Amino acid sequence: MSKRRFKVLRGLRDLLPEDVEKLKYVISVIREIFKLYGYQEIMTPTIEAFSLFEKKAGEELRHRMYKFIDMGGREVALRPEITPSVARFYINHMLSFQKPIRLGYIANCFRYDEPQYGRYREFWQGGFELIGSSNPEADVEILNIASTLMKRLGFSDYYIKLNHVGIIKGILNSEKVPEIVQNRILGLFDKTRYDEAIQLLKSENVTDECLNIIREVINLKGNNINQIIDSAEQYICKYSLAMEALLNLKEILSLLEKSELKIPILLDLGFARGLEYYTGIIFECFSSKNNRLALGGGGRYDTLIELFGGPPTPAVGYAPGIDRIILALNEEKIEIRTEKHRKTIVIPLSREFVPYAIKIASNLRGFDIPVEVEVMGRDLKKALSYANARNFDYAIIIGSTEVKEEKITLKDLNKGEQYKVSIEEAINMIKTSK
RNA sequence: GCCGCCGUAGCUCAGCCUGGAAGAGCGGCAGGCUGUGGACCUGUAGGUCGCGGGUUCAAAUCCCGCCGGCGGCCCCA
């Protein structure tokens, strides 16, 4: 006992039974949505080629990957997210399938961040990827899924922060700002370091007029959506690529409106995300009561599959952060429905009845009744005390009279009553109780 | 990567300021005479006081470094 003990590594954690119950609950809600929206669940490997993630991960994430050389000399990484794996998966297995393809997943991801509130080095993500459609209804479906999940989890007050990367990228493209610099600028926006971003633009010889436009555009934010779109339109009207993006955003928002989905949107044209593969809408989900953590995020990535060697294929996706959802649910005291079933313990009164106890237990399990056998050789008093502490609902007591009469004593631990009955009667009583 | 607070039994913590023989509650285990649990009683195990170094006759206690936990920045899930 005094030996130096192993501990979990920094930022990683063991999940206790109650933690697993919570995880299972959130996963079950996500899986309901897979089913309702027709997403087929897949699994991909925890480890992939480093280059798969490296390409479009963004500066931030690239440095935070668990990366190593495997025994075959390959440069590999623990997945920091799943979208690139799904893009690869699609190319490897589903090119001949009719579109659209709807794929879902539940997976653990790894990032070498400094651990803190809501941030661990291993965390759980769910995911929805809708592949094959560039139409606004695809974007709307993904936003609707994000919203439905929040609703189904019981968040009473939540919102989705939304933007379209095409707006800023469109302006920068027209100004001939190289893509590497564009990514850096969006990265700075992401960190809300707008001043530095502007400085960087200046050094790229972007005109003052354009800088002013960008300054104005990234300040547009709120839920007065039409007003924001109108203002943006006025600022960027001469940038055709940016206008195209804005119109796309407008179309998506209008479809949201007309289909009466009532999704709370916070439009924020200065909002950016760390991943570099986004080409269209980007968004993050927040609970209003605790908006320091994004509970999920996503966006459109129309060029990623092509970049990985597939045909040009538009796609849009959303990934809820399961651990953070659990944190938020706890904090807001929203009920987490954990599975509860009635438990029965079989207690042999002495060692000679152990075989009979095992037989009875096995018999009951055959009828789908969860049963544990007392295996500590405890006397009845201790065994009942244990059963009580561990919230058993029934105890089945086996002693000489029971064996002789071919019956068992069934004790209802909640009511405190007990009956001497046949096994069939016991099964019936346990099964019909609620 | 940077900053702040913390680190004593399985858990929650007291003791540390003002150095001088490791404590409590909970939990665990064992009893409380024969086959009956739930806020009962008794007993008992369990600690290189995070790790390493320094100061001192003497360090859980003072000083330094490291590690770890929590949180903040940054960023994300």
XYZ file of C-alpha atoms (C1' of nucleotides) in Angstrom:
511
model
C 0.000 0.000 0.000
C 2.905 2.313 0.591
C 4.412 1.668 -2.817
C 4.428 4.573 -5.193
C 1.186 4.378 -7.097
C 0.412 5.065 -10.699
C -1.793 7.988 -11.431
C -3.608 9.041 -14.584
C -1.542 11.333 -16.752
C -2.052 15.061 -16.630
C -5.230 16.175 -18.321
C -6.576 12.635 -18.647
C -9.169 11.110 -16.406
C -10.706 7.910 -15.158
C -14.452 7.812 -15.496
C -16.268 6.493 -12.440
C -19.466 4.497 -12.830
C -21.612 7.610 -12.360
C -19.499 9.494 -14.929
C -20.011 6.721 -17.416
C -23.746 6.806 -16.748
C -23.817 10.506 -17.623
C -21.717 9.961 -20.717
C -24.036 7.172 -21.795
C -27.032 9.420 -21.302
C -25.750 12.229 -23.529
C -24.616 9.688 -26.099
C -28.082 8.163 -26.071
C -29.634 11.558 -26.840
C -27.179 12.056 -29.707
C -27.983 8.583 -31.037
C -31.696 9.386 -30.949
C -30.907 12.262 -33.267
C -28.837 10.008 -35.533
C -31.933 7.911 -35.855
C -34.395 10.773 -36.301
C -32.346 12.480 -38.993
C -31.021 9.366 -40.700
C -27.345 9.520 -39.754
C -25.556 6.195 -39.905
C -23.053 5.714 -37.138
C -19.504 4.796 -38.088
C -16.239 4.311 -36.223
C -12.787 5.316 -37.379
C -9.396 4.579 -35.805
C -8.125 6.594 -32.863
C -4.777 6.922 -34.625
C -4.388 8.307 -38.124
C -1.576 9.654 -40.265
C -0.443 12.961 -38.820
C -0.728 14.558 -42.246
C -4.464 13.846 -42.370
C -5.062 16.296 -39.545
C -2.104 18.534 -40.167
C -3.230 19.815 -43.544
C -6.152 21.938 -42.467
C -6.090 21.778 -38.728
C -5.004 25.335 -38.218
C -1.921 26.596 -36.467
C -3.400 26.214 -33.001
C -4.429 22.598 -33.321
C -1.303 21.519 -35.169
C 0.758 22.238 -32.083
C -1.646 20.502 -29.774
C -1.687 17.113 -31.363
C -0.426 13.968 -29.726
C 2.021 13.107 -32.439
C 4.560 10.300 -32.575
C 6.420 7.918 -34.807
C 5.039 4.398 -34.725
C 7.177 1.267 -34.883
C 6.923 1.231 -38.653
C 8.413 4.695 -38.811
C 5.121 6.376 -39.695
C 4.335 9.837 -38.440
C 0.984 9.400 -36.703
C -1.304 11.329 -34.388
C -4.120 10.652 -31.961
C -7.161 12.256 -33.569
C -7.773 15.806 -32.326
C -11.153 15.813 -34.095
C -13.060 13.523 -36.415
C -14.049 15.446 -39.532
C -10.833 14.670 -41.477
C -11.265 10.984 -40.623
C -14.818 11.075 -41.950
C -13.652 12.774 -45.151
C -11.063 10.031 -45.568
C -13.652 7.393 -44.717
C -15.992 8.767 -47.330
C -13.301 8.628 -50.003
C -12.204 5.134 -48.985
C -15.630 3.516 -48.795
C -18.499 5.594 -50.062
C -17.610 7.221 -53.356
C -20.032 4.996 -55.242
C -22.907 5.593 -52.865
C -25.812 7.785 -53.794
C -25.697 11.168 -52.206
C -26.328 12.612 -49.761
C -24.425 10.590 -47.230
C -25.274 11.177 -43.592
C -22.683 9.903 -41.151
C -22.583 10.078 -37.374
C -20.018 9.149 -34.757
C -19.238 9.120 -31.069
C -15.516 9.236 -30.435
C -12.828 10.217 -28.000
C -10.392 12.867 -29.200
C -7.032 14.030 -27.914
C -5.435 17.442 -27.651
C -2.343 18.369 -25.719
C -3.794 21.515 -24.125
C -3.216 22.836 -20.649
C -6.076 21.281 -18.692
C -8.645 23.573 -17.105
C -12.394 23.993 -16.741
C -14.078 22.006 -19.478
C -10.825 21.140 -21.132
C -9.162 17.762 -20.935
C -6.541 16.111 -23.044
C -8.951 13.324 -23.856
C -12.550 14.305 -24.485
C -15.639 12.922 -26.127
C -17.263 14.263 -29.245
C -20.348 13.300 -31.122
C -20.626 14.240 -34.754
C -22.904 14.664 -37.744
C -21.551 15.004 -41.253
C -23.871 15.652 -44.180
C -21.939 14.967 -47.367
C -22.895 15.756 -50.928
C -25.150 18.792 -50.836
C -24.161 22.399 -51.183
C -27.737 23.608 -50.863
C -28.855 25.792 -47.987
C -31.213 23.060 -46.807
C -28.140 21.017 -45.883
C -26.797 23.879 -43.758
C -30.213 24.311 -42.227
C -30.422 20.613 -41.400
C -27.120 20.752 -39.564
C -28.116 23.877 -37.644
C -31.426 22.263 -36.860
C -29.659 19.197 -35.504
C -27.479 21.356 -33.276
C -30.529 23.160 -32.003
C -32.592 20.012 -31.543
C -29.840 18.426 -29.504
C -29.659 21.407 -27.168
C -33.415 21.316 -26.793
C -33.620 17.595 -26.199
C -30.888 17.779 -23.598
C -33.053 20.215 -21.693
C -31.238 23.513 -22.165
C -33.911 26.136 -21.747
C -31.902 29.036 -23.025
C -29.272 28.514 -25.678
C -28.091 30.090 -28.884
C -26.011 29.344 -31.919
C -23.300 31.792 -32.867
C -23.148 31.922 -36.649
C -20.949 33.373 -39.338
C -19.830 32.638 -42.882
C -16.087 32.484 -43.555
C -16.698 33.320 -47.209
C -17.377 36.941 -46.388
C -13.972 37.869 -45.042
C -12.206 35.347 -47.255
C -14.009 36.809 -50.254
C -12.775 40.283 -49.462
C -9.241 39.054 -48.877
C -9.263 37.044 -52.089
C -10.293 40.097 -54.063
C -7.467 41.976 -52.377
C -5.092 39.185 -53.424
C -4.085 38.320 -49.901
C -2.364 34.894 -50.044
C -4.238 32.036 -48.421
C -1.594 31.450 -45.767
C -2.010 35.011 -44.625
C -5.789 34.710 -44.795
C -5.645 31.761 -42.451
C -3.428 33.683 -40.108
C -5.840 36.587 -40.139
C -8.841 34.364 -39.477
C -6.793 32.766 -36.710
C -6.319 36.166 -35.144
C -10.023 36.914 -35.488
C -10.670 33.617 -33.771
C -8.580 34.810 -30.854
C -10.384 38.150 -31.043
C -7.045 39.810 -31.640
C -8.552 42.122 -34.242
C -5.898 44.822 -33.950
C -3.119 42.428 -34.817
C -5.152 41.144 -37.728
C -5.555 44.678 -39.044
C -1.831 45.278 -38.623
C -1.088 42.157 -40.598
C -3.427 43.305 -43.355
C -1.671 46.628 -43.507
C 1.639 44.876 -44.040
C 0.011 43.044 -46.958
C -0.679 46.387 -48.624
C -4.413 46.139 -48.267
C -6.030 49.486 -49.008
C -7.266 51.676 -46.197
C -10.728 51.554 -47.653
C -10.740 47.785 -47.454
C -9.419 47.889 -43.890
C -12.278 50.146 -42.944
C -14.762 47.817 -44.524
C -13.308 44.844 -42.666
C -13.349 46.817 -39.427
C -17.002 47.602 -39.895
C -17.985 44.135 -40.975
C -16.375 42.294 -38.065
C -18.231 44.519 -35.643
C -21.612 43.435 -36.961
C -23.104 41.221 -34.320
C -26.475 40.503 -32.759
C -29.815 38.832 -33.305
C -31.303 41.569 -35.459
C -30.410 39.454 -38.416
C -31.947 41.363 -41.301
C -30.398 44.586 -40.148
C -26.948 43.014 -39.908
C -27.218 41.474 -43.353
C -28.355 44.788 -44.836
C -25.466 46.698 -43.298
C -22.975 44.073 -44.405
C -24.346 44.219 -47.911
C -23.708 47.926 -48.077
C -20.136 47.568 -46.858
C -19.061 44.739 -49.118
C -21.157 45.330 -52.240
C -18.189 45.765 -54.478
C -16.539 42.513 -53.477
C -18.352 39.963 -55.609
C -16.958 36.875 -53.870
C -17.874 38.248 -50.471
C -21.299 39.167 -51.741
C -21.791 35.635 -52.964
C -21.003 34.352 -49.485
C -23.291 36.871 -47.876
C -26.117 35.891 -50.187
C -25.562 32.259 -49.299
C -25.754 33.167 -45.622
C -28.837 35.207 -46.279
C -30.469 32.326 -48.070
C -29.728 29.950 -45.217
C -31.107 32.403 -42.672
C -34.187 32.980 -44.744
C -34.781 29.247 -45.066
C -34.422 28.933 -41.297
C -36.996 31.658 -40.922
C -39.461 30.317 -43.458
C -39.300 26.753 -42.195
C -40.261 28.098 -38.771
C -37.573 26.201 -36.939
C -37.231 28.922 -34.309
C -33.512 28.397 -33.866
C -31.960 31.110 -31.703
C -29.200 32.556 -33.868
C -26.619 35.089 -32.846
C -25.102 36.408 -36.017
C -21.510 37.516 -35.515
C -19.569 38.525 -38.603
C -16.361 38.864 -36.619
C -16.464 35.288 -35.397
C -13.941 32.747 -36.672
C -12.933 29.166 -35.909
C -9.507 27.612 -35.591
C -9.951 24.967 -38.260
C -8.831 25.994 -41.718
C -11.017 23.751 -43.847
C -14.218 25.747 -43.498
C -15.565 27.327 -46.647
C -19.101 28.366 -45.713
C -21.092 28.774 -42.534
C -19.331 28.276 -39.221
C -21.075 28.079 -35.871
C -20.743 27.238 -32.188
C -23.432 26.336 -29.640
C -23.736 27.970 -26.249
C -25.994 27.764 -23.260
C -26.883 31.332 -22.307
C -26.524 30.563 -18.613
C -22.956 29.447 -18.978
C -21.566 30.860 -22.189
C -17.893 30.626 -21.366
C -17.761 27.221 -23.056
C -18.763 26.275 -26.570
C -20.831 23.094 -26.248
C -20.339 22.181 -29.860
C -19.360 23.593 -33.185
C -19.327 23.008 -36.872
C -19.488 24.408 -40.331
C -19.288 23.801 -44.047
C -16.175 22.360 -45.661
C -16.672 22.059 -49.388
C -13.059 21.517 -50.405
C -11.714 19.098 -47.804
C -12.720 15.893 -49.576
C -11.197 17.130 -52.799
C -8.071 18.142 -50.953
C -7.788 14.554 -49.689
C -7.893 13.229 -53.233
C -11.609 12.685 -53.657
C -13.905 14.306 -56.180
C -15.138 17.821 -55.382
C -17.762 17.119 -52.736
C -19.540 19.686 -50.601
C -20.172 18.813 -46.944
C -21.334 20.369 -43.734
C -21.066 19.063 -40.202
C -21.555 19.567 -36.515
C -19.778 18.131 -33.490
C -21.266 18.381 -29.985
C -18.781 18.264 -27.090
C -20.100 15.567 -24.820
C -18.004 16.313 -21.735
C -18.850 19.987 -21.843
C -22.504 19.248 -22.288
C -22.353 17.138 -19.126
C -20.592 19.977 -17.299
C -23.246 22.454 -18.390
C -26.103 20.103 -17.545
C -24.654 19.642 -14.059
C -24.121 23.336 -13.588
C -27.638 24.189 -14.661
C -29.001 21.308 -12.619
C -30.726 19.813 -15.621
C -31.739 16.231 -15.024
C -29.488 13.589 -16.464
C -31.595 10.488 -16.850
C -29.460 7.592 -15.811
C -30.661 4.101 -16.370
C -32.157 2.580 -13.282
C -33.203 -0.998 -12.933
C -34.307 -3.078 -10.021
C -31.525 -5.115 -8.533
C -31.713 -8.437 -6.752
C -29.138 -10.150 -4.575
C -29.105 -13.830 -3.773
C -27.815 -14.640 -0.310
C -26.888 -18.187 0.668
C -27.125 -18.639 4.419
C -24.060 -20.810 4.524
C -21.530 -22.211 2.138
C -23.489 -25.397 1.518
C -26.202 -23.350 -0.213
C -23.831 -21.557 -2.556
C -24.447 -23.914 -5.491
C -28.184 -23.505 -5.140
C -27.787 -19.707 -4.928
C -25.760 -19.626 -8.121
C -28.334 -21.793 -9.828
C -31.232 -19.561 -8.774
C -29.359 -16.406 -9.842
C -28.636 -17.866 -13.226
C -32.228 -18.923 -13.575
C -33.482 -15.387 -12.881
C -31.017 -13.843 -15.321
C -32.535 -16.103 -17.920
C -35.664 -14.025 -17.403
C -33.694 -10.779 -17.787
C -33.685 -10.017 -14.095
C -30.407 -8.400 -12.959
C -29.026 -10.507 -10.138
C -25.883 -10.527 -8.056
C -24.763 -13.371 -5.871
C -23.328 -12.665 -2.438
C -19.763 -13.919 -2.856
C -18.109 -12.644 0.329
C -19.392 -15.426 2.577
C -21.090 -12.831 4.748
C -23.707 -13.780 7.278
C -27.277 -12.728 6.611
C -27.100 -9.612 8.697
C -24.004 -8.297 6.951
C -25.317 -9.321 3.589
C -28.571 -7.426 4.082
C -26.670 -4.443 5.356
C -24.580 -4.545 2.185
C -27.705 -4.967 0.061
C -29.216 -1.955 1.715
C -26.141 0.217 1.246
C -25.977 -0.747 -2.392
C -29.646 -0.095 -3.047
C -30.787 -3.539 -3.924
C -34.534 -3.891 -4.315
C -34.818 -7.579 -3.544
C -32.892 -10.127 -1.575
C -33.403 -13.800 -2.139
C -32.468 -15.786 0.924
C -31.521 -19.400 0.626
C -31.208 -21.673 3.630
C -32.072 -25.221 4.590
C -35.836 -24.718 4.809
C -35.919 -23.124 1.376
C -33.931 -25.938 -0.179
C -36.038 -28.538 1.591
C -39.323 -27.009 0.449
C -37.930 -26.142 -2.989
C -38.844 -22.538 -2.412
C -36.986 -19.314 -1.778
C -37.466 -16.418 0.569
C -37.985 -13.233 -1.429
C -37.475 -10.112 0.610
C -38.696 -6.797 -0.744
C -36.052 -4.470 0.634
C -38.034 -1.316 -0.035
C -41.161 -2.489 1.737
C -39.401 -4.601 4.303
C -41.721 -7.524 3.651
C -40.781 -11.042 2.736
C -42.501 -14.051 1.304
C -41.692 -17.706 0.931
C -42.509 -18.497 -2.683
C -41.596 -20.749 -5.563
C -38.985 -19.566 -8.027
C -41.669 -19.030 -10.659
C -43.658 -16.855 -8.290
C -40.530 -14.886 -7.387
C -39.731 -14.247 -11.031
C -43.258 -13.110 -11.599
C -43.254 -10.782 -8.594
C -39.941 -9.188 -9.529
C -40.861 -8.800 -13.178
C -44.251 -7.237 -12.535
C -43.038 -4.810 -9.868
C -42.144 -1.295 -10.877
C 3.008 28.128 -23.469
C 2.094 31.984 -19.443
C -0.290 33.423 -14.519
C -2.851 32.471 -9.606
C -4.526 29.157 -5.589
C -3.843 24.419 -3.650
C -1.400 19.162 -2.463
C -1.997 15.722 5.272
C -5.566 8.176 5.692
C -10.017 5.445 0.186
C -13.117 10.488 0.617
C -13.859 15.582 3.065
C -10.647 18.162 5.840
C -8.090 20.048 10.918
C -2.904 20.795 12.295
C 1.169 24.805 9.217
C 0.975 31.636 10.850
C 4.006 31.184 16.377
C 9.026 24.250 14.055
C 9.372 19.793 19.261
C 6.365 12.092 19.216
C 0.724 12.221 12.705
C -5.525 13.841 13.999
C -11.237 13.989 13.176
C -15.603 12.756 10.498
C -17.258 9.625 6.700
C -16.135 5.054 4.328
C -13.741 -0.089 4.830
C -13.157 -4.465 7.723
C -14.402 -7.383 12.352
C -17.597 -8.103 16.513
C -22.523 -7.010 19.253
C -24.471 -15.578 21.007
C -28.737 -19.190 16.983
C -31.620 -17.115 9.624
C -33.083 -10.555 8.742
C -30.785 -4.481 6.403
C -32.073 0.838 6.977
C -28.846 7.742 11.030
C -27.168 1.912 16.989
C -22.719 0.557 19.858
C -17.575 -1.388 20.237
C -13.077 -2.525 18.120
C -9.573 -2.359 14.095
C -6.715 -1.483 9.663
C -4.982 2.341 6.659
C -0.319 7.896 6.038
C 8.047 8.125 3.521
C 1.916 14.888 5.583
C 2.857 15.063 -3.444
C 8.436 14.373 -4.746
C 13.507 16.198 -4.173
C 16.820 19.488 -1.951
C 18.018 23.409 1.811
C 17.818 25.894 6.902
C 17.706 23.735 12.005
C 19.664 19.902 17.591
C 14.654 19.052 15.496
C 10.434 20.261 9.512
C 3.596 18.268 7.819
C 4.980 23.207 9.723
C 10.211 27.870 7.252
C 12.991 28.453 2.090
C 13.964 26.679 -3.116
C 13.014 23.432 -7.303
C 9.979 19.828 -9.637
C 5.441 17.086 -10.257
C 0.240 16.970 -9.779
C -4.882 19.142 -8.979
C -8.128 23.276 -9.673
C -8.932 27.843 -12.004
C -7.506 32.278 -15.265
C -5.133 33.915 -20.101
C -5.110 31.819 -24.961
C -7.960 28.573 -27.590
C -11.244 25.038 -28.339
C -15.081 20.391 -27.380
